[in-house]
PDB file of C-alpha atoms in Angstrom:
ATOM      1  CA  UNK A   1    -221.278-228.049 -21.736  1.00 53.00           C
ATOM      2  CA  UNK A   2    -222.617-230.666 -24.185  1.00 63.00           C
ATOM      3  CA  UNK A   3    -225.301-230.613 -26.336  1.00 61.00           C
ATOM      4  CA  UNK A   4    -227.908-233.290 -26.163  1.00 70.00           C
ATOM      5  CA  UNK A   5    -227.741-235.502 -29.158  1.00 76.00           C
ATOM      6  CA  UNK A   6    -231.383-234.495 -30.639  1.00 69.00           C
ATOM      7  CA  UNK A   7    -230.381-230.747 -30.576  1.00 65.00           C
ATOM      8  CA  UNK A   8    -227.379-231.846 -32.080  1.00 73.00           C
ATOM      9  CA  UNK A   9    -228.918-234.072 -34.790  1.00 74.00           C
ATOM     10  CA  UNK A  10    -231.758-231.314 -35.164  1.00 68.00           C
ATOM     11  CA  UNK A  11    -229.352-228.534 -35.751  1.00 70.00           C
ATOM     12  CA  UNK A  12    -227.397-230.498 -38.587  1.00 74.00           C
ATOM     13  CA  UNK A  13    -230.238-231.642 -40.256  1.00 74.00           C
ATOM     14  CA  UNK A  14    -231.890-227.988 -40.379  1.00 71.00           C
ATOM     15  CA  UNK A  15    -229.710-225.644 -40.524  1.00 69.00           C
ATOM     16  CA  UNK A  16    -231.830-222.632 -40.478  1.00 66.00           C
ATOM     17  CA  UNK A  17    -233.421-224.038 -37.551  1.00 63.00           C
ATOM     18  CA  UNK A  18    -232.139-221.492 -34.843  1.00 64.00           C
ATOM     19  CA  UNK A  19    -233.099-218.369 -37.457  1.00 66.00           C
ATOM     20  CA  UNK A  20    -236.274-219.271 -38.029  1.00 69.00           C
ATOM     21  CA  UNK A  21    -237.528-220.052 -34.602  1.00 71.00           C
ATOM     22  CA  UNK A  22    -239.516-217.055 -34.119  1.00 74.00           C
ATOM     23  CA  UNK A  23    -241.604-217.635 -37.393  1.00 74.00           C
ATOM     24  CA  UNK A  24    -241.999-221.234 -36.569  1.00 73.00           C
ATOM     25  CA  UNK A  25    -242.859-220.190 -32.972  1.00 77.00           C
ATOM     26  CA  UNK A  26    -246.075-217.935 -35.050  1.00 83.00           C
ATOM     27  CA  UNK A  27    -246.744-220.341 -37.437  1.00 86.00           C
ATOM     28  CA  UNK A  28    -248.190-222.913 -35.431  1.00 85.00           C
ATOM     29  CA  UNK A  29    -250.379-221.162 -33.876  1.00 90.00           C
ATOM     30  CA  UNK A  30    -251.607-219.620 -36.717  1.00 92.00           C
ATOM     31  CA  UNK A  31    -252.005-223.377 -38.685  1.00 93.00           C
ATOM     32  CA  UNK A  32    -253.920-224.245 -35.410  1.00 93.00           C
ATOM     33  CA  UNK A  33    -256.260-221.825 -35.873  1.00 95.00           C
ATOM     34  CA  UNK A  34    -256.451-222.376 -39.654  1.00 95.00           C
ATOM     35  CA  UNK A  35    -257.789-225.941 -38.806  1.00 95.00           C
ATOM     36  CA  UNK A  36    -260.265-224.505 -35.827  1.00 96.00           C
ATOM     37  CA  UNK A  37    -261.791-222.242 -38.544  1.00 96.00           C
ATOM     38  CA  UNK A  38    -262.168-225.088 -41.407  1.00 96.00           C
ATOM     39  CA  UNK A  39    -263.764-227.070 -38.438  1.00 96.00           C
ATOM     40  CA  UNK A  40    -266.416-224.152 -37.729  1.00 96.00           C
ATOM     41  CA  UNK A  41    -267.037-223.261 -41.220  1.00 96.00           C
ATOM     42  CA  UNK A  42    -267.729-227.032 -41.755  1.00 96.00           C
ATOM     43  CA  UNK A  43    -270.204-227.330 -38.859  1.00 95.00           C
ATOM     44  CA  UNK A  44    -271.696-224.048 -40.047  1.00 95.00           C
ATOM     45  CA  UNK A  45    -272.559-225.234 -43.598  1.00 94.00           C
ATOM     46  CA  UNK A  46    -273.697-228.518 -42.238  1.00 93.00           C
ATOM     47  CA  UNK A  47    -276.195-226.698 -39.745  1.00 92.00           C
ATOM     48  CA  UNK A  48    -277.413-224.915 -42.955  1.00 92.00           C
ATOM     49  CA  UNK A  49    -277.594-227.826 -44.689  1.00 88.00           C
ATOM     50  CA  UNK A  50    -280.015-229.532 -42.362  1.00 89.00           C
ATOM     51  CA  UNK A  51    -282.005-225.893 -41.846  1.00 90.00           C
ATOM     52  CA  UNK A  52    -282.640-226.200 -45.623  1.00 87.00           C
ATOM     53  CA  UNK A  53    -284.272-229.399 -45.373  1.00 87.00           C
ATOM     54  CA  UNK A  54    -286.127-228.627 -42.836  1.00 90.00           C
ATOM     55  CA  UNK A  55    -287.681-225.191 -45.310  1.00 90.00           C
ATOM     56  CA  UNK A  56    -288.260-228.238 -47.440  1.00 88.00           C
ATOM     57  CA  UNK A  57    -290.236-230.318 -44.896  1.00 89.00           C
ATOM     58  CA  UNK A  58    -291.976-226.861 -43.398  1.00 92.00           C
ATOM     59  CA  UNK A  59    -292.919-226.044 -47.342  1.00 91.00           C
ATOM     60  CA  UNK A  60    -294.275-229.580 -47.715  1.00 89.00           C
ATOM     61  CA  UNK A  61    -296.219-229.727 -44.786  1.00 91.00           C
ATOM     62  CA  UNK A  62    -297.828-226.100 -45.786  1.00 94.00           C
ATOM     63  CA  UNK A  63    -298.847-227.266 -49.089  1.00 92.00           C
ATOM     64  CA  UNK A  64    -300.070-230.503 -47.619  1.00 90.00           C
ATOM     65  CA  UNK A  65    -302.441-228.579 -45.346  1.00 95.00           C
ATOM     66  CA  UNK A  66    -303.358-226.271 -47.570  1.00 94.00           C
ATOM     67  CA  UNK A  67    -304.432-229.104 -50.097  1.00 93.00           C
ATOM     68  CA  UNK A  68    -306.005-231.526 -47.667  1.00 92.00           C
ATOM     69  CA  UNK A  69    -308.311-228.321 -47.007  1.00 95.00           C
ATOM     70  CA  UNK A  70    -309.760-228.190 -50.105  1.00 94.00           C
ATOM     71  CA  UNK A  71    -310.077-231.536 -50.806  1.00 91.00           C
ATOM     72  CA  UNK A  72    -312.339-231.912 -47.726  1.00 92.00           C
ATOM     73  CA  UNK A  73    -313.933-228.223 -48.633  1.00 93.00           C
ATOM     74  CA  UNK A  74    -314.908-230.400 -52.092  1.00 90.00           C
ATOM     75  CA  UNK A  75    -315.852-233.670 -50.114  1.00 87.00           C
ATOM     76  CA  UNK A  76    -318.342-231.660 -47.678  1.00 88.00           C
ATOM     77  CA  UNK A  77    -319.660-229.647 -51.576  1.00 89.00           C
ATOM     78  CA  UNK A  78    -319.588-233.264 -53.318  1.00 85.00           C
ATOM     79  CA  UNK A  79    -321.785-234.658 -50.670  1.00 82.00           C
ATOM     80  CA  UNK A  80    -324.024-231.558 -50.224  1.00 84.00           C
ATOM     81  CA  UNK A  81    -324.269-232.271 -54.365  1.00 82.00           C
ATOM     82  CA  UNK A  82    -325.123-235.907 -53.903  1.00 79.00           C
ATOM     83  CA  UNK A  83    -327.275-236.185 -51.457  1.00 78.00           C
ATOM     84  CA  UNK A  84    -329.570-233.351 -51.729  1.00 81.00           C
ATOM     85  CA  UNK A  85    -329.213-233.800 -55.939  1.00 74.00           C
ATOM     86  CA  UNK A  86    -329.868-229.792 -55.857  1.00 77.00           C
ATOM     87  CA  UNK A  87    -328.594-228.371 -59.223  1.00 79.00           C
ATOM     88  CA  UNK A  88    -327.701-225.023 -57.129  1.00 80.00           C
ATOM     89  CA  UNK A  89    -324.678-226.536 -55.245  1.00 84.00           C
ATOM     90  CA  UNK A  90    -323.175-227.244 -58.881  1.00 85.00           C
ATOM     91  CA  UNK A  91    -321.499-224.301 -59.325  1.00 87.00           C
ATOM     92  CA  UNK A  92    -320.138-224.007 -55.812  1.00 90.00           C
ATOM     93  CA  UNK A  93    -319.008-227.611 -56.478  1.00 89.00           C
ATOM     94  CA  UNK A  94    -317.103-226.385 -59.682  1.00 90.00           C
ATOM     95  CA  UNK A  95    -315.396-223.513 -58.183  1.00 93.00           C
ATOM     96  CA  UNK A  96    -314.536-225.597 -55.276  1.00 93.00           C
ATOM     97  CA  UNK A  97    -312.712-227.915 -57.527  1.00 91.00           C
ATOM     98  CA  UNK A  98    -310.803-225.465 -59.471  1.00 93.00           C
ATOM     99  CA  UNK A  99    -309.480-223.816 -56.002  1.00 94.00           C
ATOM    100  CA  UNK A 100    -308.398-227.794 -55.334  1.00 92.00           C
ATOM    101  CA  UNK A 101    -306.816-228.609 -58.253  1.00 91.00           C
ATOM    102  CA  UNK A 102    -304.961-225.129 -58.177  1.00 94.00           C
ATOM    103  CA  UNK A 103    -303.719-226.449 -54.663  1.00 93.00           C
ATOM    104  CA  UNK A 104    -302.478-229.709 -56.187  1.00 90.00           C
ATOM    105  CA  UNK A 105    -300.732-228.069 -58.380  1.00 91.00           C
ATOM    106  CA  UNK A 106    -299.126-226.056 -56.279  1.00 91.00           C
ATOM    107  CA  UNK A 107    -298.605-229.313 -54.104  1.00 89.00           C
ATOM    108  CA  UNK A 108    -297.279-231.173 -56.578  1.00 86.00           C
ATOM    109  CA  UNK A 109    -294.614-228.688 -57.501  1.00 87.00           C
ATOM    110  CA  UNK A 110    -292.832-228.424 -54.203  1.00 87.00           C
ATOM    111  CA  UNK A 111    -292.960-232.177 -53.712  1.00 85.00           C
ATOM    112  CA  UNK A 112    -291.666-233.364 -56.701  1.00 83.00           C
ATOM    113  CA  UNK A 113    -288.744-231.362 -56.559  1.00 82.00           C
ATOM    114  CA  UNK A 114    -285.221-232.549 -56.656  1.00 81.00           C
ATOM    115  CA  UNK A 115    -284.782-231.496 -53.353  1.00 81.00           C
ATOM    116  CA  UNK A 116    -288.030-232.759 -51.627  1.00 79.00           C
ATOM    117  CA  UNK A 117    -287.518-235.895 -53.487  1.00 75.00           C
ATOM    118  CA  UNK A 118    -284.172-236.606 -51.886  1.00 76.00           C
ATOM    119  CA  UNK A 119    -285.147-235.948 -48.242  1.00 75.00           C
ATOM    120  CA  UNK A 120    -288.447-237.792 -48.497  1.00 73.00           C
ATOM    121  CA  UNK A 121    -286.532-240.736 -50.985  1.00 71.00           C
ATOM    122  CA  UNK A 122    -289.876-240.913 -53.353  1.00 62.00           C
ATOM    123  CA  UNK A 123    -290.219-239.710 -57.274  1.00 61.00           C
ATOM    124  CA  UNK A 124    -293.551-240.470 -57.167  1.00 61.00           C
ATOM    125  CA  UNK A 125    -295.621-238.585 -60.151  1.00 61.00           C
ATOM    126  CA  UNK A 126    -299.215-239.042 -59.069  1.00 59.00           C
ATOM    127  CA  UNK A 127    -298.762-238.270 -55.260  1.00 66.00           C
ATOM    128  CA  UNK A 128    -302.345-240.365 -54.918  1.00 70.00           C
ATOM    129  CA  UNK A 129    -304.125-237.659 -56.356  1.00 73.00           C
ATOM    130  CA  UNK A 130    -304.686-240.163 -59.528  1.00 73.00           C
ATOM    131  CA  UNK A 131    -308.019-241.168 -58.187  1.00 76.00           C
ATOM    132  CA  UNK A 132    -309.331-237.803 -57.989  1.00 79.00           C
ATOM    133  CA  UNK A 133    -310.583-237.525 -61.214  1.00 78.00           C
ATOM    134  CA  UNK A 134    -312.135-240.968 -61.249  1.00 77.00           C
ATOM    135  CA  UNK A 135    -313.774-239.501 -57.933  1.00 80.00           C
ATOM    136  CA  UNK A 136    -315.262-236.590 -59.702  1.00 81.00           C
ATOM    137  CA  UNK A 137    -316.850-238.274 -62.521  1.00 79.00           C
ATOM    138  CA  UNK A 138    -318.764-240.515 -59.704  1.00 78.00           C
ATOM    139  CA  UNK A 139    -320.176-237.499 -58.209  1.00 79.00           C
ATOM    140  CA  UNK A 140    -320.921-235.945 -62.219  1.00 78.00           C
ATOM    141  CA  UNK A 141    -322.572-239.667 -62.927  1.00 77.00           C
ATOM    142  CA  UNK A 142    -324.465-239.681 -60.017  1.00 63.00           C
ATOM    143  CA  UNK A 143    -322.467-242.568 -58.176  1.00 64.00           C
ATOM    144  CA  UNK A 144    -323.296-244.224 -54.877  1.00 67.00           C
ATOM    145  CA  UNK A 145    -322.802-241.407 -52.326  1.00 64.00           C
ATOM    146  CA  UNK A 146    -321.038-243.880 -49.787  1.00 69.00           C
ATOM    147  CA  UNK A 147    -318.348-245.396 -52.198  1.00 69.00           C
ATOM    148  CA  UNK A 148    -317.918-241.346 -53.426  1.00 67.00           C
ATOM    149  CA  UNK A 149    -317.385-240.172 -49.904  1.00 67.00           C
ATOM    150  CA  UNK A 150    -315.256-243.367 -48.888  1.00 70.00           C
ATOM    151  CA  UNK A 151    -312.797-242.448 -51.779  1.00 66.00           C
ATOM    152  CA  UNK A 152    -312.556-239.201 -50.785  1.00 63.00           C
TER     153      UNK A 152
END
């Protein structure tokens, strides 16, 4: 009985061929899975990846709320302020503002992190809350209620 010429050429070119045949028989399954695994793990970190971004985005968003709130709490105090010019909602009106600029604060630190600035691609520094304090010193100097309430 001949051999066919690959087994032939295969057996003279590796030697050890017919020896090892039971640990090449385990080994490929074994580098199969190997590669499955690195596959999962992969998809796994890349699910996490895109969870953490979305904590980013949900952390945002909460701050955002949470500071649009005030701001509106001190729009509804500033007009109360102007348009009844009643020295009693002054105080109310300065308390308000110190619970919004405590929110901007806090805003402003979750969004201009590294990793909020990457997913939303700004580096912004003001974040539009620049104008507030030319806001305020309308209401302090008496400015026109409609152009105060429009900037709000």
């Amino acid at each position: 009985m001949s051999r066919p010429p690959l087994l032939t050429f295969l057996r003279k070119r590796f030697p050890g061929l017919g020896r090892n045949r039971l640990a090449l028989a385990v080994l490929a399954p074994v580098l199969a899975l190997v590669a499955f695994s690195a596959y999962v793990v992969n998809e796994k970190l890349a699910t996490y990846s895109h969870s953490a971004d979305l904590l980013v985005a949900a952390q945002v968003a909460r701050a955002a709320q949470g500071l649009a709130r005030e701001l509106e709490a001190e729009r509804s105090l500033s007009s109360l302020y102007l348009g009844t010019a009643c020295q009693s909602w002054r105080d109310d009106l300065e308390d308000q503002r110190g619970a919004t600029d405590e929110r901007a604060q806090a805003f402003r630190a979750i969004v201009l992190t590294p990793k909020a600035s990457s997913l939303f691609g700004q580096t912004r520094t003001d974040l539009g809350l620049g104008a507030l304090d030319a806001l305020r010193a309308a209401v302090d100097g008496d400015g026109e209620l409609n152009a105060v309430l429009d900037g709000y």
